[in-house]
PDB file of C-alpha atoms in Angstrom:
ATOM      1  CA  MET A   1      88.397 164.947  48.384  1.00 93.00           C
ATOM      2  CA  LEU A   2      88.400 163.194  52.251  1.00 95.00           C
ATOM      3  CA  ILE A   3      92.170 162.032  53.550  1.00 96.00           C
ATOM      4  CA  LYS A   4      92.680 160.725  56.539  1.00 97.00           C
ATOM      5  CA  ILE A   5      95.345 161.720  58.760  1.00 96.00           C
ATOM      6  CA  TYR A   6      96.406 160.779  62.605  1.00 95.00           C
ATOM      7  CA  PRO A   7      96.401 163.144  65.208  1.00 93.00           C
ATOM      8  CA  GLU A   8      99.604 161.395  66.832  1.00 93.00           C
ATOM      9  CA  ASN A   9     101.634 161.343  64.313  1.00 91.00           C
ATOM     10  CA  PRO A  10     100.314 163.412  61.639  1.00 95.00           C
ATOM     11  CA  ASN A  11     101.474 161.737  58.059  1.00 95.00           C
ATOM     12  CA  GLU A  12     104.702 164.049  56.853  1.00 95.00           C
ATOM     13  CA  ARG A  13     103.232 163.469  53.344  1.00 97.00           C
ATOM     14  CA  ALA A  14      99.857 164.492  54.063  1.00 97.00           C
ATOM     15  CA  ILE A  15     100.525 167.838  55.029  1.00 97.00           C
ATOM     16  CA  GLU A  16     102.441 168.301  52.291  1.00 97.00           C
ATOM     17  CA  GLN A  17      99.803 167.813  50.082  1.00 97.00           C
ATOM     18  CA  VAL A  18      97.433 169.951  52.246  1.00 98.00           C
ATOM     19  CA  VAL A  19      99.273 173.139  52.372  1.00 98.00           C
ATOM     20  CA  GLU A  20      99.968 172.819  48.526  1.00 98.00           C
ATOM     21  CA  VAL A  21      95.478 173.199  48.490  1.00 98.00           C
ATOM     22  CA  LEU A  22      95.999 175.681  50.630  1.00 98.00           C
ATOM     23  CA  LYS A  23      98.685 177.261  48.362  1.00 97.00           C
ATOM     24  CA  LYS A  24      96.646 176.978  45.294  1.00 97.00           C
ATOM     25  CA  GLY A  25      93.938 179.168  46.708  1.00 97.00           C
ATOM     26  CA  GLY A  26      92.027 175.957  48.072  1.00 98.00           C
ATOM     27  CA  LEU A  27      89.831 175.506  51.203  1.00 98.00           C
ATOM     28  CA  ILE A  28      89.984 172.982  53.734  1.00 98.00           C
ATOM     29  CA  ILE A  29      88.285 171.607  56.595  1.00 97.00           C
ATOM     30  CA  TYR A  30      90.207 170.119  59.619  1.00 97.00           C
ATOM     31  CA  PRO A  31      90.596 168.831  62.941  1.00 96.00           C
ATOM     32  CA  THR A  32      90.934 171.219  66.112  1.00 95.00           C
ATOM     33  CA  ASP A  33      90.750 170.589  70.183  1.00 95.00           C
ATOM     34  CA  THR A  34      87.871 171.800  69.588  1.00 93.00           C
ATOM     35  CA  ILE A  35      84.603 172.097  66.432  1.00 91.00           C
ATOM     36  CA  TYR A  36      86.003 171.590  62.559  1.00 94.00           C
ATOM     37  CA  GLY A  37      87.868 174.135  61.482  1.00 94.00           C
ATOM     38  CA  LEU A  38      86.784 175.084  57.987  1.00 95.00           C
ATOM     39  CA  GLY A  39      89.756 177.388  56.945  1.00 96.00           C
ATOM     40  CA  CYS A  40      92.549 178.852  54.141  1.00 97.00           C
ATOM     41  CA  ASP A  41      95.608 180.470  53.700  1.00 96.00           C
ATOM     42  CA  ILE A  42      95.093 184.157  55.145  1.00 93.00           C
ATOM     43  CA  THR A  43      97.538 184.985  52.624  1.00 92.00           C
ATOM     44  CA  ASN A  44      94.891 184.862  49.899  1.00 94.00           C
ATOM     45  CA  PRO A  45      92.355 187.409  49.427  1.00 91.00           C
ATOM     46  CA  LYS A  46      90.023 185.083  46.983  1.00 94.00           C
ATOM     47  CA  ALA A  47      90.675 181.993  49.256  1.00 95.00           C
ATOM     48  CA  ILE A  48      89.247 184.917  52.037  1.00 92.00           C
ATOM     49  CA  GLU A  49      86.429 186.000  50.352  1.00 91.00           C
ATOM     50  CA  LYS A  50      85.216 182.117  49.263  1.00 94.00           C
ATOM     51  CA  ILE A  51      84.822 181.586  52.937  1.00 93.00           C
ATOM     52  CA  CYS A  52      82.737 184.852  53.399  1.00 91.00           C
ATOM     53  CA  ARG A  53      80.054 183.757  50.738  1.00 92.00           C
ATOM     54  CA  ILE A  54      80.127 180.173  52.285  1.00 90.00           C
ATOM     55  CA  ARG A  55      79.384 181.630  55.420  1.00 87.00           C
ATOM     56  CA  GLY A  56      77.134 184.607  53.453  1.00 87.00           C
ATOM     57  CA  ILE A  57      79.221 187.265  55.450  1.00 84.00           C
ATOM     58  CA  LYS A  58      81.269 190.531  54.604  1.00 80.00           C
ATOM     59  CA  PRO A  59      85.041 190.243  55.026  1.00 73.00           C
ATOM     60  CA  GLU A  60      85.673 193.343  57.227  1.00 71.00           C
ATOM     61  CA  LYS A  61      82.550 192.053  59.087  1.00 75.00           C
ATOM     62  CA  ALA A  62      84.156 188.277  59.515  1.00 77.00           C
ATOM     63  CA  ASN A  63      85.452 187.312  63.307  1.00 79.00           C
ATOM     64  CA  PHE A  64      87.200 184.988  61.988  1.00 86.00           C
ATOM     65  CA  SER A  65      90.268 183.423  63.840  1.00 92.00           C
ATOM     66  CA  PHE A  66      93.798 183.021  62.938  1.00 94.00           C
ATOM     67  CA  ILE A  67      95.298 179.504  63.878  1.00 96.00           C
ATOM     68  CA  CYS A  68      98.926 179.292  64.454  1.00 95.00           C
ATOM     69  CA  HIS A  69     101.322 177.093  65.589  1.00 94.00           C
ATOM     70  CA  ASP A  70     103.321 178.424  68.513  1.00 92.00           C
ATOM     71  CA  LEU A  71     103.654 181.348  70.391  1.00 89.00           C
ATOM     72  CA  LYS A  72     106.374 183.256  68.586  1.00 87.00           C
ATOM     73  CA  HIS A  73     103.913 182.699  65.581  1.00 88.00           C
ATOM     74  CA  ILE A  74     101.224 184.946  67.180  1.00 91.00           C
ATOM     75  CA  SER A  75     103.603 187.993  67.943  1.00 90.00           C
ATOM     76  CA  ASP A  76     104.097 188.608  64.251  1.00 90.00           C
ATOM     77  CA  TYR A  77     100.481 189.553  63.875  1.00 91.00           C
ATOM     78  CA  ILE A  78      99.597 191.427  67.641  1.00 93.00           C
ATOM     79  CA  LYS A  79     100.861 194.552  69.083  1.00 94.00           C
ATOM     80  CA  PRO A  80     103.422 193.617  71.716  1.00 94.00           C
ATOM     81  CA  ILE A  81     101.901 192.641  74.720  1.00 94.00           C
ATOM     82  CA  ASP A  82     103.025 192.871  78.081  1.00 93.00           C
ATOM     83  CA  ASN A  83     104.098 190.001  80.847  1.00 93.00           C
ATOM     84  CA  THR A  84     101.736 189.194  82.306  1.00 93.00           C
ATOM     85  CA  THR A  85      99.865 188.104  79.747  1.00 94.00           C
ATOM     86  CA  PHE A  86     102.540 186.168  77.416  1.00 94.00           C
ATOM     87  CA  ARG A  87     102.916 184.564  81.235  1.00 95.00           C
ATOM     88  CA  VAL A  88      99.060 183.285  80.883  1.00 96.00           C
ATOM     89  CA  LEU A  89      99.512 182.704  77.183  1.00 96.00           C
ATOM     90  CA  LYS A  90     102.217 180.479  77.967  1.00 95.00           C
ATOM     91  CA  LYS A  91     101.077 178.008  80.270  1.00 96.00           C
ATOM     92  CA  ALA A  92      97.620 178.080  78.408  1.00 97.00           C
ATOM     93  CA  LEU A  93      98.564 177.582  74.819  1.00 96.00           C
ATOM     94  CA  PRO A  94      98.150 174.844  72.746  1.00 97.00           C
ATOM     95  CA  GLY A  95      94.480 174.715  74.311  1.00 97.00           C
ATOM     96  CA  PRO A  96      90.975 175.714  73.441  1.00 97.00           C
ATOM     97  CA  PHE A  97      91.294 179.408  73.087  1.00 97.00           C
ATOM     98  CA  THR A  98      91.026 181.644  71.086  1.00 96.00           C
ATOM     99  CA  PHE A  99      92.334 185.064  72.337  1.00 96.00           C
ATOM    100  CA  ILE A 100      91.490 188.792  70.817  1.00 95.00           C
ATOM    101  CA  PHE A 101      94.515 191.021  70.602  1.00 95.00           C
ATOM    102  CA  ASN A 102      95.315 194.705  68.985  1.00 93.00           C
ATOM    103  CA  ALA A 103      96.190 193.390  65.371  1.00 91.00           C
ATOM    104  CA  ASN A 104      99.423 195.237  63.584  1.00 91.00           C
ATOM    105  CA  ASN A 105     100.070 195.855  59.646  1.00 87.00           C
ATOM    106  CA  ASN A 106     101.004 192.244  59.106  1.00 87.00           C
ATOM    107  CA  VAL A 107      96.796 190.965  59.437  1.00 85.00           C
ATOM    108  CA  PRO A 108      96.103 191.452  55.699  1.00 80.00           C
ATOM    109  CA  LYS A 109      93.843 194.471  54.910  1.00 74.00           C
ATOM    110  CA  LEU A 110      90.932 192.455  53.810  1.00 70.00           C
ATOM    111  CA  LEU A 111      90.341 191.438  57.112  1.00 68.00           C
ATOM    112  CA  SER A 112      91.215 194.489  59.299  1.00 60.00           C
ATOM    113  CA  SER A 113      89.576 197.340  57.045  1.00 57.00           C
ATOM    114  CA  ASN A 114      87.060 198.048  60.083  1.00 62.00           C
ATOM    115  CA  LYS A 115      88.598 196.406  62.796  1.00 68.00           C
ATOM    116  CA  LYS A 116      91.437 195.972  64.512  1.00 86.00           C
ATOM    117  CA  THR A 117      91.519 193.314  66.679  1.00 90.00           C
ATOM    118  CA  VAL A 118      92.482 189.969  65.855  1.00 91.00           C
ATOM    119  CA  GLY A 119      91.533 186.087  66.855  1.00 93.00           C
ATOM    120  CA  ILE A 120      94.891 183.515  67.950  1.00 95.00           C
ATOM    121  CA  ARG A 121      94.348 180.426  68.623  1.00 96.00           C
ATOM    122  CA  VAL A 122      97.080 178.204  68.843  1.00 96.00           C
ATOM    123  CA  PRO A 123      95.228 174.762  68.973  1.00 97.00           C
ATOM    124  CA  ASP A 124      96.230 171.596  70.916  1.00 96.00           C
ATOM    125  CA  ASN A 125      95.786 169.649  67.787  1.00 96.00           C
ATOM    126  CA  ASN A 126      98.834 167.932  66.354  1.00 96.00           C
ATOM    127  CA  ILE A 127      97.163 168.183  62.642  1.00 97.00           C
ATOM    128  CA  ALA A 128      96.709 171.833  62.697  1.00 97.00           C
ATOM    129  CA  ARG A 129      99.854 173.605  64.148  1.00 96.00           C
ATOM    130  CA  CYS A 130     101.480 170.578  61.512  1.00 97.00           C
ATOM    131  CA  ILE A 131      99.377 172.271  58.507  1.00 97.00           C
ATOM    132  CA  VAL A 132     100.084 175.846  59.845  1.00 97.00           C
ATOM    133  CA  LYS A 133     104.505 175.344  60.031  1.00 96.00           C
ATOM    134  CA  GLU A 134     104.629 173.867  57.295  1.00 97.00           C
ATOM    135  CA  LEU A 135     102.505 176.642  54.840  1.00 96.00           C
ATOM    136  CA  GLY A 136     104.840 179.264  56.789  1.00 94.00           C
ATOM    137  CA  ASN A 137     101.665 180.973  57.896  1.00 92.00           C
ATOM    138  CA  PRO A 138      98.421 180.840  60.039  1.00 94.00           C
ATOM    139  CA  ILE A 139      95.009 179.677  58.407  1.00 95.00           C
ATOM    140  CA  LEU A 140      92.048 181.812  58.731  1.00 93.00           C
ATOM    141  CA  SER A 141      89.649 179.630  60.877  1.00 93.00           C
ATOM    142  CA  THR A 142      85.935 179.677  61.230  1.00 91.00           C
ATOM    143  CA  SER A 143      84.279 176.656  62.959  1.00 88.00           C
ATOM    144  CA  ILE A 144      81.325 174.688  60.667  1.00 86.00           C
ATOM    145  CA  LYS A 145      78.164 175.220  62.475  1.00 67.00           C
ATOM    146  CA  ASP A 146      75.183 172.608  61.246  1.00 60.00           C
ATOM    147  CA  ASP A 147      72.296 173.828  60.057  1.00 57.00           C
ATOM    148  CA  ASP A 148      70.536 172.061  62.937  1.00 56.00           C
ATOM    149  CA  ASP A 149      70.856 173.603  66.317  1.00 50.00           C
ATOM    150  CA  VAL A 150      70.093 170.778  67.862  1.00 42.00           C
ATOM    151  CA  ILE A 151      73.201 169.308  66.444  1.00 54.00           C
ATOM    152  CA  GLU A 152      74.922 172.634  66.673  1.00 45.00           C
ATOM    153  CA  TYR A 153      78.090 171.739  65.088  1.00 53.00           C
ATOM    154  CA  SER A 154      79.606 168.331  62.979  1.00 78.00           C
ATOM    155  CA  THR A 155      81.948 165.994  64.507  1.00 87.00           C
ATOM    156  CA  ASP A 156      81.546 162.893  61.687  1.00 89.00           C
ATOM    157  CA  PRO A 157      84.631 163.507  59.177  1.00 92.00           C
ATOM    158  CA  GLU A 158      82.838 161.152  56.443  1.00 91.00           C
ATOM    159  CA  LEU A 159      79.149 163.556  57.251  1.00 90.00           C
ATOM    160  CA  ILE A 160      81.118 166.752  57.123  1.00 91.00           C
ATOM    161  CA  HIS A 161      82.509 165.375  54.115  1.00 92.00           C
ATOM    162  CA  GLU A 162      79.142 164.330  52.031  1.00 91.00           C
ATOM    163  CA  LYS A 163      78.059 167.994  53.134  1.00 90.00           C
ATOM    164  CA  TYR A 164      80.608 170.120  51.957  1.00 92.00           C
ATOM    165  CA  GLU A 165      82.297 168.786  49.260  1.00 92.00           C
ATOM    166  CA  ASP A 166      81.027 170.653  46.855  1.00 95.00           C
ATOM    167  CA  LEU A 167      82.300 173.860  48.604  1.00 95.00           C
ATOM    168  CA  VAL A 168      85.483 173.224  49.404  1.00 97.00           C
ATOM    169  CA  ASP A 169      88.614 171.041  48.352  1.00 97.00           C
ATOM    170  CA  LEU A 170      89.349 169.198  50.850  1.00 97.00           C
ATOM    171  CA  VAL A 171      88.501 167.589  54.225  1.00 97.00           C
ATOM    172  CA  ILE A 172      90.606 165.711  56.815  1.00 97.00           C
ATOM    173  CA  ASP A 173      89.317 162.890  58.637  1.00 96.00           C
ATOM    174  CA  GLY A 174      91.644 163.554  61.820  1.00 96.00           C
ATOM    175  CA  GLY A 175      88.722 161.642  63.758  1.00 94.00           C
ATOM    176  CA  TYR A 176      85.336 162.724  65.570  1.00 91.00           C
ATOM    177  CA  GLY A 177      85.482 166.651  66.681  1.00 89.00           C
ATOM    178  CA  ASP A 178      84.348 168.200  69.388  1.00 87.00           C
ATOM    179  CA  ASN A 179      80.828 169.780  70.534  1.00 83.00           C
ATOM    180  CA  ASP A 180      82.064 172.491  72.435  1.00 87.00           C
ATOM    181  CA  ALA A 181      83.443 175.498  70.663  1.00 90.00           C
ATOM    182  CA  SER A 182      86.728 177.622  72.028  1.00 94.00           C
ATOM    183  CA  THR A 183      86.586 179.705  74.936  1.00 96.00           C
ATOM    184  CA  VAL A 184      86.490 183.579  73.325  1.00 96.00           C
ATOM    185  CA  ILE A 185      88.465 186.389  75.824  1.00 97.00           C
ATOM    186  CA  ASP A 186      89.351 189.376  74.656  1.00 96.00           C
ATOM    187  CA  CYS A 187      92.581 190.921  76.137  1.00 95.00           C
ATOM    188  CA  THR A 188      92.592 194.025  73.940  1.00 93.00           C
ATOM    189  CA  THR A 189      92.403 196.010  76.910  1.00 91.00           C
ATOM    190  CA  GLY A 190      94.969 194.005  79.188  1.00 86.00           C
ATOM    191  CA  GLU A 191      92.472 192.410  81.173  1.00 92.00           C
ATOM    192  CA  PHE A 192      91.246 189.072  80.049  1.00 95.00           C
ATOM    193  CA  GLU A 193      87.454 188.908  79.535  1.00 96.00           C
ATOM    194  CA  VAL A 194      85.524 185.796  78.851  1.00 97.00           C
ATOM    195  CA  ILE A 195      83.354 186.992  75.666  1.00 95.00           C
ATOM    196  CA  ARG A 196      82.413 183.298  75.440  1.00 94.00           C
ATOM    197  CA  GLU A 197      82.192 180.453  77.394  1.00 94.00           C
ATOM    198  CA  GLY A 198      83.903 177.175  75.131  1.00 93.00           C
ATOM    199  CA  LYS A 199      85.985 174.387  76.249  1.00 94.00           C
ATOM    200  CA  GLY A 200      88.651 176.147  78.313  1.00 94.00           C
ATOM    201  CA  ASN A 201      88.797 177.360  81.663  1.00 96.00           C
ATOM    202  CA  ILE A 202      90.916 180.477  82.005  1.00 96.00           C
ATOM    203  CA  GLU A 203      90.737 180.614  85.595  1.00 95.00           C
ATOM    204  CA  GLU A 204      93.026 177.483  85.372  1.00 95.00           C
ATOM    205  CA  TYR A 205      95.780 180.153  84.135  1.00 96.00           C
ATOM    206  CA  LEU A 206      95.322 183.262  85.544  1.00 92.00           C
TER     207      LEU A 206
END
């Protein structure tokens, strides 16, 4: 199923429809401020396993991130952070960053059996944040990648739907996606260590 949602003013009924799919253990593809993401409800182990099968990876080895609604939402899943880190997050988010933190016990066991960290995103995209807010907990997320390394990621929602319609329950058309991934920053030591350069420049917020 492909549904159109406008990022400037996401339709409430459409957002509820997406949340229904997630609550039933469905998979969605949705827009962010970087690349389109493949996601599910983090509290649904079967849905997480489905995403892992699509990506060909084991849940405990996967580097998924959590899409959160805001800063308060983040604190539900990570160990306490210092004031400096909090101030940087406050300035940088919502934005094209994935911050890696030490995970607390709220992170589903399926995902944290071997890892004690979690990647957190608050994308600058109303659709993604409205879905998470309505759902009441984060979406587990991974970027959709194209098989063709030249066009590394898919950006056209209609083509994405054509490719994934048999694998996912719903694709959201929120306009063309970006081609740049998020910048990944490790904050587990209290420093800001860039693991992967992407769309965001953290130097602007330090």
